[in-house]
Amino acid sequence: MSDKTFKLHNLDGSTISELPLVEGSMGPPAVDVRKIFADQGVFTYDPGFGATVSCSSDITFINGQEGVLLYRGYPIEQLAEKSNYMEVCYLLLNGELPNPTELEGFVDSITNHTMFNESLLRFYNGFHHDAHPMAMLSGVVGCLSAFYPGVDMHNAHDQMVFAHRIIAKIPSMAAACYKHSLGQPFVYPQNHLDYSSNLLNMFFSVPAEPYEVDPIAAEAMDLLFILHADHEQNCSTSTVRLAGSSGTNPYAAIAAGISALWGPSHGGANEAVLSMLAEIGSVENIDKYVAKAKDKNDPFRLMGFGHRVYKNFDPRATIIRKMCYKVLENLGQVDTPLFDLALKLEEVALKDEYFIKRGLYPNVDFYSGIIYKALGIPTSMFTVMFAIARTVGWVANWTEMMNAPSRRIGRPRQVYTGAVKRDYVGIDKR
Ligand code: CMC
């Protein structure tokens, strides 16, 4: 809380009320409206929460106008270039970069939690082979709450075990979703492999023949995981906080986050980008689809474009674009019709007045979908990849909320627009 205040006119305009300001270390201050209902009898109205702060947090900072993204103060560009996903996980969870001993201990702990209880595998058999993997993933992660019911949410050791367990197990559980959809046997984690290589191995190897992980594929995966690791109070993270605020089992809160991530306006956008490119079909159709995206009477939107917070550029997209080229070059896919189409669409939209005026640029998911496609990950698994990466962000936010001095259940209010009070009418009179 700062000493500064924000002046607000009362409803009748007669007096000026002063509201306290809450200031962080960077970014705009927030007007503290907690007493406005009790003192003045009005709510604050902000559907979509575009101007609403739900918590204070030390984890991630975003400046959408300037395209800045910091994890615990470190710029995403530096982390993407110099760090790796395990180190970033440690940083997000603990607030500081690890020294070599701390990193070794952390990686060792994650590596030793990668298997999950064998009876959980039976849950997969209940799903039809074509069940969407996000439906399966939210289901099986929710089931973990039955395997680990007694988490003491305020105990630091329990919080740490929860964090390590879910970060370690989610790749194995995601790979099991994929294998189930193919009707192939589940491939157990290999603890001599790093996090991304282990995931690729669980996805693409089969017991019948040897498989070698492509190091460029693992490098691309690790980078994508860094870029997706956390993103402040986005839809799924806010969902994890809201669900967790009731004191529910933390695995159940993560399952809620997975469900929120699934939608095409959020994590499902990477899948939607590929469906959109398939629908557009070829470069000749781009103008027609760009016109559809601009038409207010047409629900079609250019998927992978625009962001609630970034209105100039998405710094993650700038980083990932380079990796996209590297992966496609490595795999000899630069000249494929799909990539051609994606680049042409990007070019047309970036020059179009409609997109420029509204600050609509390609976001991280425009390129992540193309990379996943090039790596042979099926389209329906793209959002699952995002969920694996974002798990650490959800956990870091859940833990921060649990340890905050003033945690209250999340409970927004509403402006009621239904029928005013009226008397019940018996069925014979209706
Ligand atoms: N294509 C065409 N028009 C768009 C698009 C788009 N992709 N995105 C926004 N607009 C228009 C929108 O119609 C509106 O126009 P007007 O001012 O004339 O009414 C204006 O731009 C502002 O849009 P909005 O819907 O008010 O913006 P928002 O902040 O509520 O939505 C968004 C942000 C990401 C949901 C939206 O841009 C969108 O639907 N994009 C496509 C889906 C997508 O790529 N999502 C992934 C986001 S990045 C990954 C993540 O962090 O989850």
Tab-separated table of C-alpha atoms and ligand atoms in Angstrom:
chain	number	residue	atom	x	y	z
A	1	MET	CA	0.000	0.000	0.000
A	2	SER	CA	1.352	3.492	-0.795
A	3	ASP	CA	0.605	6.893	0.784
A	4	LYS	CA	-0.758	8.133	-2.542
A	5	THR	CA	-4.471	8.260	-3.194
A	6	PHE	CA	-6.750	8.353	-6.216
A	7	LYS	CA	-9.499	10.971	-6.341
A	8	LEU	CA	-12.942	9.824	-7.360
A	9	HIS	CA	-16.205	11.763	-7.752
A	10	ASN	CA	-19.207	10.528	-5.857
A	11	LEU	CA	-22.280	9.496	-7.839
A	12	ASP	CA	-24.007	12.862	-7.263
A	13	GLY	CA	-20.802	14.666	-8.216
A	14	SER	CA	-20.876	16.681	-5.018
A	15	THR	CA	-17.892	15.381	-3.144
A	16	ILE	CA	-14.582	13.900	-4.073
A	17	SER	CA	-13.623	10.664	-2.423
A	18	GLU	CA	-10.028	9.591	-2.080
A	19	LEU	CA	-9.179	5.945	-2.551
A	20	PRO	CA	-5.858	4.403	-1.554
A	21	LEU	CA	-3.423	3.377	-4.282
A	22	VAL	CA	-1.549	0.076	-4.278
A	23	GLU	CA	1.853	0.375	-5.912
A	24	GLY	CA	4.108	-2.431	-7.084
A	25	SER	CA	7.800	-2.341	-7.999
A	26	MET	CA	6.970	-1.762	-11.707
A	27	GLY	CA	3.845	-1.094	-13.746
A	28	PRO	CA	0.789	1.070	-13.140
A	29	PRO	CA	-0.602	1.424	-9.608
A	30	ALA	CA	-4.042	0.067	-8.730
A	31	VAL	CA	-6.894	1.873	-7.030
A	32	ASP	CA	-7.897	-0.053	-3.929
A	33	VAL	CA	-11.677	-0.317	-4.240
A	34	ARG	CA	-12.206	-2.860	-1.468
A	35	LYS	CA	-14.172	-0.420	0.680
A	36	ILE	CA	-16.109	1.240	-2.114
A	37	PHE	CA	-19.164	-1.018	-1.726
A	38	ALA	CA	-19.262	-0.756	2.065
A	39	ASP	CA	-18.667	3.039	2.015
A	40	GLN	CA	-20.568	4.118	-1.087
A	41	GLY	CA	-22.879	1.247	-2.032
A	42	VAL	CA	-21.529	0.723	-5.555
A	43	PHE	CA	-19.670	-2.162	-7.148
A	44	THR	CA	-16.911	-1.758	-9.736
A	45	TYR	CA	-17.798	-3.111	-13.209
A	46	ASP	CA	-15.137	-4.701	-15.406
A	47	PRO	CA	-16.299	-7.760	-17.388
A	48	GLY	CA	-13.276	-9.577	-18.772
A	49	PHE	CA	-11.165	-8.001	-15.983
A	50	GLY	CA	-9.243	-5.800	-18.446
A	51	ALA	CA	-8.648	-3.160	-15.773
A	52	THR	CA	-8.876	-5.258	-12.636
A	53	VAL	CA	-6.032	-6.430	-10.427
A	54	SER	CA	-6.914	-9.651	-8.593
A	55	CYS	CA	-3.762	-10.061	-6.513
A	56	SER	CA	-0.254	-8.803	-5.981
A	57	SER	CA	2.454	-11.136	-7.228
A	58	ASP	CA	6.265	-11.328	-7.291
A	59	ILE	CA	6.428	-13.864	-10.118
A	60	THR	CA	5.955	-12.404	-13.609
A	61	PHE	CA	5.816	-8.870	-14.981
A	62	ILE	CA	4.356	-7.856	-18.357
A	63	ASN	CA	4.364	-4.465	-20.051
A	64	GLY	CA	2.048	-4.996	-22.997
A	65	GLN	CA	2.768	-1.687	-24.729
A	66	GLU	CA	6.500	-2.203	-24.760
A	67	GLY	CA	6.478	-5.962	-25.261
A	68	VAL	CA	8.260	-6.710	-21.965
A	69	LEU	CA	8.016	-10.060	-20.196
A	70	LEU	CA	10.069	-10.738	-17.058
A	71	TYR	CA	10.160	-13.887	-14.925
A	72	ARG	CA	11.213	-12.869	-11.400
A	73	GLY	CA	12.798	-9.790	-12.989
A	74	TYR	CA	14.762	-11.619	-15.707
A	75	PRO	CA	13.884	-10.696	-19.329
A	76	ILE	CA	12.384	-13.568	-21.303
A	77	GLU	CA	14.901	-12.932	-24.115
A	78	GLN	CA	17.834	-13.639	-21.755
A	79	LEU	CA	16.205	-16.709	-20.261
A	80	ALA	CA	15.362	-18.042	-23.732
A	81	GLU	CA	18.938	-17.568	-24.890
A	82	LYS	CA	20.907	-18.600	-21.817
A	83	SER	CA	18.760	-20.726	-19.539
A	84	ASN	CA	16.816	-23.971	-19.785
A	85	TYR	CA	13.344	-25.057	-18.722
A	86	MET	CA	14.387	-26.792	-15.490
A	87	GLU	CA	16.302	-23.726	-14.338
A	88	VAL	CA	13.338	-21.509	-15.252
A	89	CYS	CA	11.035	-23.778	-13.231
A	90	TYR	CA	13.321	-23.416	-10.216
A	91	LEU	CA	13.394	-19.650	-10.708
A	92	LEU	CA	9.611	-19.334	-10.950
A	93	LEU	CA	9.026	-21.529	-7.915
A	94	ASN	CA	11.768	-20.156	-5.669
A	95	GLY	CA	12.260	-16.567	-6.793
A	96	GLU	CA	16.003	-16.859	-7.494
A	97	LEU	CA	18.198	-18.602	-10.039
A	98	PRO	CA	19.646	-21.796	-8.543
A	99	ASN	CA	23.338	-22.363	-7.858
A	100	PRO	CA	24.721	-25.613	-9.372
A	101	THR	CA	23.965	-27.693	-6.242
A	102	GLU	CA	20.427	-26.350	-5.985
A	103	LEU	CA	19.781	-27.025	-9.679
A	104	GLU	CA	21.159	-30.541	-9.423
A	105	GLY	CA	18.954	-31.260	-6.406
A	106	PHE	CA	15.889	-29.844	-8.163
A	107	VAL	CA	16.440	-31.785	-11.396
A	108	ASP	CA	17.076	-34.921	-9.357
A	109	SER	CA	13.793	-34.480	-7.495
A	110	ILE	CA	11.803	-33.848	-10.696
A	111	THR	CA	13.467	-36.831	-12.361
A	112	ASN	CA	12.527	-39.083	-9.477
A	113	HIS	CA	8.841	-38.205	-9.558
A	114	THR	CA	8.225	-38.899	-13.265
A	115	MET	CA	6.327	-42.173	-12.829
A	116	PHE	CA	2.728	-42.147	-11.720
A	117	ASN	CA	0.725	-44.730	-9.804
A	118	GLU	CA	0.079	-47.654	-12.142
A	119	SER	CA	-3.607	-47.783	-11.290
A	120	LEU	CA	-4.004	-44.311	-12.811
A	121	LEU	CA	-3.214	-45.915	-16.186
A	122	ARG	CA	-6.528	-47.769	-15.918
A	123	PHE	CA	-8.406	-44.472	-16.064
A	124	TYR	CA	-7.162	-43.952	-19.620
A	125	ASN	CA	-8.919	-47.103	-20.758
A	126	GLY	CA	-12.221	-45.504	-19.850
A	127	PHE	CA	-11.732	-42.903	-22.575
A	128	HIS	CA	-12.702	-43.512	-26.170
A	129	HIS	CA	-9.654	-43.533	-28.460
A	130	ASP	CA	-10.702	-40.241	-30.087
A	131	ALA	CA	-11.343	-38.355	-26.832
A	132	HIS	CA	-9.704	-34.942	-26.976
A	133	PRO	CA	-6.367	-35.156	-25.116
A	134	MET	CA	-7.180	-32.005	-23.115
A	135	ALA	CA	-10.347	-33.706	-21.863
A	136	MET	CA	-8.279	-36.740	-20.864
A	137	LEU	CA	-5.542	-34.630	-19.290
A	138	SER	CA	-7.856	-32.535	-17.137
A	139	GLY	CA	-9.578	-35.763	-16.074
A	140	VAL	CA	-6.457	-37.676	-15.078
A	141	VAL	CA	-4.802	-34.679	-13.397
A	142	GLY	CA	-8.013	-34.179	-11.412
A	143	CYS	CA	-7.716	-37.863	-10.436
A	144	LEU	CA	-4.337	-37.162	-8.821
A	145	SER	CA	-6.271	-35.426	-6.051
A	146	ALA	CA	-7.619	-38.880	-5.143
A	147	PHE	CA	-4.098	-40.306	-5.031
A	148	TYR	CA	-2.736	-37.427	-2.922
A	149	PRO	CA	-5.666	-36.349	-0.749
A	150	GLY	CA	-3.920	-35.116	2.363
A	151	VAL	CA	-1.873	-32.169	1.095
A	152	ASP	CA	-1.365	-29.658	3.918
A	153	MET	CA	-1.690	-26.547	1.777
A	154	HIS	CA	0.105	-24.271	4.219
A	155	ASN	CA	3.015	-26.589	4.899
A	156	ALA	CA	6.157	-25.642	2.928
A	157	HIS	CA	7.275	-29.259	2.523
A	158	ASP	CA	3.876	-30.395	1.229
A	159	GLN	CA	3.792	-27.438	-1.154
A	160	MET	CA	7.201	-28.416	-2.512
A	161	VAL	CA	6.299	-32.089	-2.925
A	162	PHE	CA	3.109	-31.087	-4.765
A	163	ALA	CA	5.102	-28.760	-7.048
A	164	HIS	CA	7.743	-31.342	-7.904
A	165	ARG	CA	5.236	-34.149	-8.336
A	166	ILE	CA	2.950	-32.368	-10.768
A	167	ILE	CA	5.799	-30.838	-12.826
A	168	ALA	CA	7.429	-34.285	-13.054
A	169	LYS	CA	4.298	-36.295	-13.799
A	170	ILE	CA	2.474	-34.098	-16.266
A	171	PRO	CA	4.690	-35.061	-19.265
A	172	SER	CA	4.183	-38.757	-18.465
A	173	MET	CA	0.433	-38.251	-18.135
A	174	ALA	CA	0.290	-36.224	-21.362
A	175	ALA	CA	2.254	-38.886	-23.249
A	176	ALA	CA	-0.162	-41.515	-21.936
A	177	CYS	CA	-3.034	-39.493	-23.483
A	178	TYR	CA	-1.265	-39.617	-26.842
A	179	LYS	CA	-0.426	-43.298	-26.646
A	180	HIS	CA	-4.002	-44.086	-25.671
A	181	SER	CA	-5.309	-42.227	-28.734
A	182	LEU	CA	-3.006	-44.323	-30.947
A	183	GLY	CA	-3.739	-47.605	-29.202
A	184	GLN	CA	-0.027	-47.996	-28.485
A	185	PRO	CA	1.472	-49.122	-25.173
A	186	PHE	CA	2.422	-46.423	-22.701
A	187	VAL	CA	6.168	-45.713	-22.780
A	188	TYR	CA	7.608	-45.288	-19.286
A	189	PRO	CA	9.754	-42.251	-18.498
A	190	GLN	CA	13.512	-42.616	-18.918
A	191	ASN	CA	15.277	-40.813	-16.126
A	192	HIS	CA	18.598	-40.523	-17.963
A	193	LEU	CA	16.925	-38.133	-20.448
A	194	ASP	CA	16.367	-34.423	-19.854
A	195	TYR	CA	12.803	-33.120	-19.416
A	196	SER	CA	12.070	-32.378	-23.108
A	197	SER	CA	13.917	-35.409	-24.511
A	198	ASN	CA	12.061	-37.641	-22.077
A	199	LEU	CA	8.757	-36.211	-23.299
A	200	LEU	CA	9.672	-36.762	-26.961
A	201	ASN	CA	10.781	-40.298	-26.151
A	202	MET	CA	7.510	-41.072	-24.356
A	203	PHE	CA	5.597	-39.689	-27.342
A	204	PHE	CA	7.433	-41.199	-30.260
A	205	SER	CA	9.224	-44.345	-29.164
A	206	VAL	CA	7.595	-47.756	-29.251
A	207	PRO	CA	8.762	-50.848	-27.378
A	208	ALA	CA	9.381	-52.689	-30.655
A	209	GLU	CA	12.264	-50.587	-31.963
A	210	PRO	CA	14.984	-48.164	-30.904
A	211	TYR	CA	14.276	-44.429	-31.022
A	212	GLU	CA	16.703	-41.564	-30.834
A	213	VAL	CA	15.581	-38.100	-29.789
A	214	ASP	CA	16.499	-35.354	-32.293
A	215	PRO	CA	18.494	-32.800	-30.241
A	216	ILE	CA	17.081	-29.864	-32.253
A	217	ALA	CA	13.561	-31.081	-31.534
A	218	ALA	CA	14.415	-31.283	-27.808
A	219	GLU	CA	15.992	-27.812	-27.927
A	220	ALA	CA	12.881	-26.376	-29.617
A	221	MET	CA	10.631	-28.054	-27.077
A	222	ASP	CA	12.705	-26.714	-24.172
A	223	LEU	CA	12.497	-23.192	-25.632
A	224	LEU	CA	8.741	-23.428	-26.119
A	225	PHE	CA	8.413	-24.592	-22.528
A	226	ILE	CA	10.429	-21.594	-21.273
A	227	LEU	CA	8.268	-19.178	-23.286
A	228	HIS	CA	5.034	-20.728	-22.035
A	229	ALA	CA	6.095	-21.275	-18.418
A	230	ASP	CA	4.197	-18.348	-16.919
A	231	HIS	CA	2.244	-15.332	-18.058
A	232	GLU	CA	0.934	-13.411	-15.104
A	233	GLN	CA	-2.815	-13.520	-14.306
A	234	ASN	CA	-4.038	-15.056	-17.585
A	235	CYS	CA	-7.306	-16.994	-17.826
A	236	SER	CA	-5.979	-20.398	-16.699
A	237	THR	CA	-3.727	-19.022	-13.946
A	238	SER	CA	-6.586	-16.925	-12.595
A	239	THR	CA	-8.715	-20.071	-12.718
A	240	VAL	CA	-6.137	-22.010	-10.685
A	241	ARG	CA	-6.035	-19.166	-8.154
A	242	LEU	CA	-9.827	-18.901	-8.010
A	243	ALA	CA	-10.348	-22.656	-7.624
A	244	GLY	CA	-7.456	-22.863	-5.150
A	245	SER	CA	-8.805	-19.944	-3.121
A	246	SER	CA	-11.594	-22.174	-1.834
A	247	GLY	CA	-8.955	-24.460	-0.323
A	248	THR	CA	-9.592	-27.286	-2.762
A	249	ASN	CA	-6.979	-29.997	-3.320
A	250	PRO	CA	-4.197	-28.403	-5.428
A	251	TYR	CA	-4.277	-31.151	-8.092
A	252	ALA	CA	-7.978	-30.347	-8.580
A	253	ALA	CA	-7.067	-26.662	-8.953
A	254	ILE	CA	-4.505	-27.558	-11.655
A	255	ALA	CA	-7.164	-29.641	-13.441
A	256	ALA	CA	-9.375	-26.519	-13.457
A	257	GLY	CA	-6.482	-24.569	-15.014
A	258	ILE	CA	-6.096	-27.198	-17.741
A	259	SER	CA	-9.787	-26.864	-18.582
A	260	ALA	CA	-9.505	-23.079	-18.820
A	261	LEU	CA	-6.420	-23.326	-21.009
A	262	TRP	CA	-8.207	-25.565	-23.502
A	263	GLY	CA	-10.345	-22.813	-25.089
A	264	PRO	CA	-9.348	-21.333	-28.469
A	265	SER	CA	-9.088	-17.793	-27.078
A	266	HIS	CA	-6.332	-19.015	-24.749
A	267	GLY	CA	-4.084	-22.096	-25.042
A	268	GLY	CA	-6.288	-23.757	-27.641
A	269	ALA	CA	-5.190	-21.082	-30.112
A	270	ASN	CA	-2.154	-23.097	-31.247
A	271	GLU	CA	-4.461	-25.921	-32.312
A	272	ALA	CA	-6.890	-23.414	-33.827
A	273	VAL	CA	-4.069	-21.865	-35.907
A	274	LEU	CA	-3.471	-25.168	-37.661
A	275	SER	CA	-7.193	-25.763	-38.205
A	276	MET	CA	-7.446	-22.238	-39.614
A	277	LEU	CA	-4.497	-22.773	-41.987
A	278	ALA	CA	-6.111	-26.017	-43.153
A	279	GLU	CA	-9.388	-24.152	-43.717
A	280	ILE	CA	-7.694	-21.355	-45.681
A	281	GLY	CA	-6.025	-24.079	-47.725
A	282	SER	CA	-3.785	-22.060	-50.042
A	283	VAL	CA	-2.280	-18.594	-50.480
A	284	GLU	CA	-4.900	-17.669	-53.079
A	285	ASN	CA	-7.549	-17.718	-50.357
A	286	ILE	CA	-5.732	-15.427	-47.906
A	287	ASP	CA	-7.424	-12.194	-48.982
A	288	LYS	CA	-10.841	-13.811	-48.645
A	289	TYR	CA	-10.095	-14.998	-45.092
A	290	VAL	CA	-8.499	-11.722	-44.014
A	291	ALA	CA	-11.684	-10.000	-45.222
A	292	LYS	CA	-13.748	-12.483	-43.184
A	293	ALA	CA	-11.628	-11.739	-40.082
A	294	LYS	CA	-12.360	-8.014	-40.521
A	295	ASP	CA	-16.076	-8.495	-41.096
A	296	LYS	CA	-17.962	-7.749	-37.856
A	297	ASN	CA	-20.840	-9.968	-38.987
A	298	ASP	CA	-18.568	-12.961	-39.410
A	299	PRO	CA	-17.367	-14.803	-36.272
A	300	PHE	CA	-14.142	-15.850	-38.042
A	301	ARG	CA	-10.955	-14.482	-36.431
A	302	LEU	CA	-7.354	-14.899	-37.441
A	303	MET	CA	-6.209	-17.398	-34.830
A	304	GLY	CA	-2.750	-16.744	-33.432
A	305	PHE	CA	-3.233	-12.983	-33.855
A	306	GLY	CA	-3.900	-10.444	-31.131
A	307	HIS	CA	-3.426	-10.489	-27.398
A	308	ARG	CA	-5.242	-9.017	-24.438
A	309	VAL	CA	-2.076	-7.490	-23.012
A	310	TYR	CA	0.454	-7.178	-25.865
A	311	LYS	CA	-0.652	-4.400	-28.181
A	312	ASN	CA	2.639	-3.831	-30.010
A	313	PHE	CA	4.284	-7.202	-30.242
A	314	ASP	CA	4.465	-10.405	-28.242
A	315	PRO	CA	8.121	-10.801	-27.170
A	316	ARG	CA	7.649	-14.569	-27.084
A	317	ALA	CA	6.565	-14.529	-30.734
A	318	THR	CA	9.779	-12.714	-31.756
A	319	ILE	CA	11.890	-15.412	-30.075
A	320	ILE	CA	9.865	-18.324	-31.311
A	321	ARG	CA	9.789	-17.103	-34.903
A	322	LYS	CA	13.565	-17.642	-35.122
A	323	MET	CA	13.266	-21.121	-33.639
A	324	CYS	CA	10.492	-21.877	-36.097
A	325	TYR	CA	12.918	-21.289	-39.005
A	326	LYS	CA	15.640	-23.334	-37.319
A	327	VAL	CA	13.356	-26.326	-36.794
A	328	LEU	CA	11.899	-26.155	-40.289
A	329	GLU	CA	15.350	-25.838	-41.853
A	330	ASN	CA	16.623	-28.760	-39.802
A	331	LEU	CA	13.692	-30.871	-40.909
A	332	GLY	CA	13.834	-29.641	-44.510
A	333	GLN	CA	10.320	-28.220	-44.267
A	334	VAL	CA	10.923	-24.522	-45.030
A	335	ASP	CA	9.374	-24.775	-48.470
A	336	THR	CA	6.278	-26.693	-47.478
A	337	PRO	CA	2.905	-25.253	-48.572
A	338	LEU	CA	1.821	-24.976	-44.935
A	339	PHE	CA	4.739	-22.797	-43.889
A	340	ASP	CA	4.429	-20.759	-47.096
A	341	LEU	CA	0.810	-20.114	-46.298
A	342	ALA	CA	1.569	-19.151	-42.685
A	343	LEU	CA	4.260	-16.661	-43.726
A	344	LYS	CA	2.112	-15.096	-46.411
A	345	LEU	CA	-0.772	-14.726	-43.991
A	346	GLU	CA	1.548	-13.114	-41.445
A	347	GLU	CA	2.808	-10.703	-44.138
A	348	VAL	CA	-0.664	-9.712	-45.351
A	349	ALA	CA	-2.041	-9.180	-41.829
A	350	LEU	CA	0.974	-7.175	-40.675
A	351	LYS	CA	0.420	-4.688	-43.529
A	352	ASP	CA	-3.324	-4.458	-43.130
A	353	GLU	CA	-4.710	-1.237	-41.607
A	354	TYR	CA	-7.360	-3.136	-39.600
A	355	PHE	CA	-4.742	-5.221	-37.769
A	356	ILE	CA	-2.276	-2.346	-37.382
A	357	LYS	CA	-4.915	-0.030	-35.907
A	358	ARG	CA	-5.994	-2.598	-33.336
A	359	GLY	CA	-2.476	-3.708	-32.419
A	360	LEU	CA	-3.080	-7.261	-33.656
A	361	TYR	CA	0.214	-9.064	-34.197
A	362	PRO	CA	1.088	-12.738	-34.426
A	363	ASN	CA	1.251	-14.101	-30.883
A	364	VAL	CA	3.302	-16.962	-29.467
A	365	ASP	CA	0.746	-19.526	-30.553
A	366	PHE	CA	0.931	-18.607	-34.214
A	367	TYR	CA	4.458	-20.037	-34.369
A	368	SER	CA	4.271	-22.683	-31.646
A	369	GLY	CA	1.605	-24.540	-33.626
A	370	ILE	CA	3.817	-24.563	-36.720
A	371	ILE	CA	6.792	-25.895	-34.737
A	372	TYR	CA	4.731	-28.623	-33.081
A	373	LYS	CA	3.347	-29.604	-36.463
A	374	ALA	CA	6.870	-29.808	-37.910
A	375	LEU	CA	7.959	-31.984	-34.969
A	376	GLY	CA	5.200	-34.452	-35.754
A	377	ILE	CA	3.062	-33.643	-32.714
A	378	PRO	CA	-0.593	-34.147	-33.681
A	379	THR	CA	-2.669	-30.985	-33.731
A	380	SER	CA	-4.966	-32.116	-30.937
A	381	MET	CA	-1.922	-32.445	-28.638
A	382	PHE	CA	-0.694	-28.848	-29.114
A	383	THR	CA	-2.590	-27.409	-26.160
A	384	VAL	CA	-1.421	-30.330	-24.041
A	385	MET	CA	2.156	-29.174	-24.736
A	386	PHE	CA	1.174	-25.708	-23.524
A	387	ALA	CA	-0.361	-27.247	-20.381
A	388	ILE	CA	2.858	-29.115	-19.589
A	389	ALA	CA	4.860	-25.887	-19.841
A	390	ARG	CA	2.353	-23.728	-17.922
A	391	THR	CA	2.046	-26.164	-15.003
A	392	VAL	CA	4.982	-24.496	-13.249
A	393	GLY	CA	3.332	-21.075	-13.578
A	394	TRP	CA	0.094	-22.424	-12.111
A	395	VAL	CA	1.964	-24.040	-9.242
A	396	ALA	CA	4.046	-20.922	-8.524
A	397	ASN	CA	0.885	-18.794	-8.437
A	398	TRP	CA	-1.036	-21.290	-6.303
A	399	THR	CA	1.848	-21.459	-3.813
A	400	GLU	CA	2.201	-17.687	-3.688
A	401	MET	CA	-1.517	-17.342	-3.022
A	402	MET	CA	-1.430	-19.986	-0.279
A	403	ASN	CA	1.422	-18.183	1.462
A	404	ALA	CA	-0.043	-14.681	1.111
A	405	PRO	CA	-0.875	-13.056	4.457
A	406	SER	CA	-4.417	-12.139	3.423
A	407	ARG	CA	-5.921	-14.963	1.365
A	408	ARG	CA	-9.673	-14.769	0.850
A	409	ILE	CA	-11.915	-16.927	-1.287
A	410	GLY	CA	-12.327	-15.392	-4.774
A	411	ARG	CA	-15.906	-14.275	-5.089
A	412	PRO	CA	-16.794	-11.605	-7.696
A	413	ARG	CA	-20.122	-9.772	-7.634
A	414	GLN	CA	-22.506	-8.991	-10.517
A	415	VAL	CA	-24.910	-6.387	-11.814
A	416	TYR	CA	-28.221	-8.211	-11.741
A	417	THR	CA	-30.326	-7.617	-14.882
A	418	GLY	CA	-33.091	-10.196	-14.397
A	419	ALA	CA	-36.723	-9.843	-13.337
A	420	VAL	CA	-37.365	-7.633	-10.306
A	421	LYS	CA	-38.974	-9.230	-7.237
A	422	ARG	CA	-42.393	-10.736	-8.035
A	423	ASP	CA	-44.846	-13.171	-6.469
A	424	TYR	CA	-45.060	-16.830	-7.330
A	425	VAL	CA	-47.989	-17.707	-9.607
A	426	GLY	CA	-49.611	-21.134	-9.175
A	427	ILE	CA	-49.503	-23.453	-12.213
A	428	ASP	CA	-53.315	-23.298	-12.629
A	429	LYS	CA	-53.046	-19.505	-13.121
A	430	ARG	CA	-50.260	-19.520	-15.729
B	1	CMC	N1	-8.795	-11.492	-35.736
B	1	CMC	C1	-9.595	-10.443	-36.113
B	1	CMC	N2	-9.956	-9.437	-35.311
B	1	CMC	C2	-9.507	-9.479	-34.047
B	1	CMC	C3	-8.689	-10.526	-33.572
B	1	CMC	C4	-8.327	-11.556	-34.472
B	1	CMC	N3	-7.547	-12.550	-34.076
B	1	CMC	N4	-8.391	-10.305	-32.262
B	1	CMC	C5	-9.016	-9.175	-31.920
B	1	CMC	N5	-9.686	-8.658	-33.001
B	1	CMC	C6	-10.420	-7.378	-33.038
B	1	CMC	C7	-11.770	-7.463	-32.347
B	1	CMC	O1	-12.788	-7.827	-33.249
B	1	CMC	C8	-11.913	-6.063	-31.826
B	1	CMC	O2	-12.266	-5.212	-32.906
B	1	CMC	P1	-13.202	-3.892	-32.653
B	1	CMC	O3	-12.406	-3.005	-31.748
B	1	CMC	O4	-13.424	-3.323	-34.000
B	1	CMC	O5	-14.465	-4.409	-32.017
B	1	CMC	C9	-10.498	-5.668	-31.414
B	1	CMC	O6	-9.642	-6.433	-32.283
B	1	CMC	C10	-10.169	-5.972	-29.956
B	1	CMC	O7	-10.457	-7.342	-29.728
B	1	CMC	P2	-10.970	-7.942	-28.347
B	1	CMC	O8	-11.675	-9.224	-28.615
B	1	CMC	O9	-11.709	-6.886	-27.583
B	1	CMC	O10	-9.584	-8.191	-27.621
B	1	CMC	P3	-9.370	-9.085	-26.365
B	1	CMC	O11	-8.218	-8.486	-25.634
B	1	CMC	O12	-10.623	-9.284	-25.591
B	1	CMC	O13	-8.973	-10.502	-26.991
B	1	CMC	C11	-7.730	-12.310	-27.838
B	1	CMC	C12	-7.680	-10.985	-27.072
B	1	CMC	C13	-6.348	-12.980	-27.766
B	1	CMC	C14	-8.751	-13.267	-27.174
B	1	CMC	C15	-8.142	-12.027	-29.304
B	1	CMC	O14	-7.177	-11.190	-29.905
B	1	CMC	C16	-8.326	-13.304	-30.117
B	1	CMC	O15	-9.418	-13.876	-30.106
B	1	CMC	N6	-7.252	-13.772	-30.826
B	1	CMC	C17	-7.304	-15.036	-31.520
B	1	CMC	C18	-7.092	-16.164	-30.518
B	1	CMC	C19	-5.660	-16.289	-30.069
B	1	CMC	O16	-4.722	-16.256	-30.865
B	1	CMC	N7	-5.479	-16.477	-28.735
B	1	CMC	C20	-4.145	-16.730	-28.150
B	1	CMC	C21	-3.669	-15.647	-27.231
B	1	CMC	S1	-1.924	-15.827	-26.897
B	1	CMC	C22	-1.815	-17.271	-25.923
B	1	CMC	C23	-2.286	-17.067	-24.545
B	1	CMC	O17	-1.666	-16.274	-23.810
B	1	CMC	O18	-3.261	-17.739	-24.158
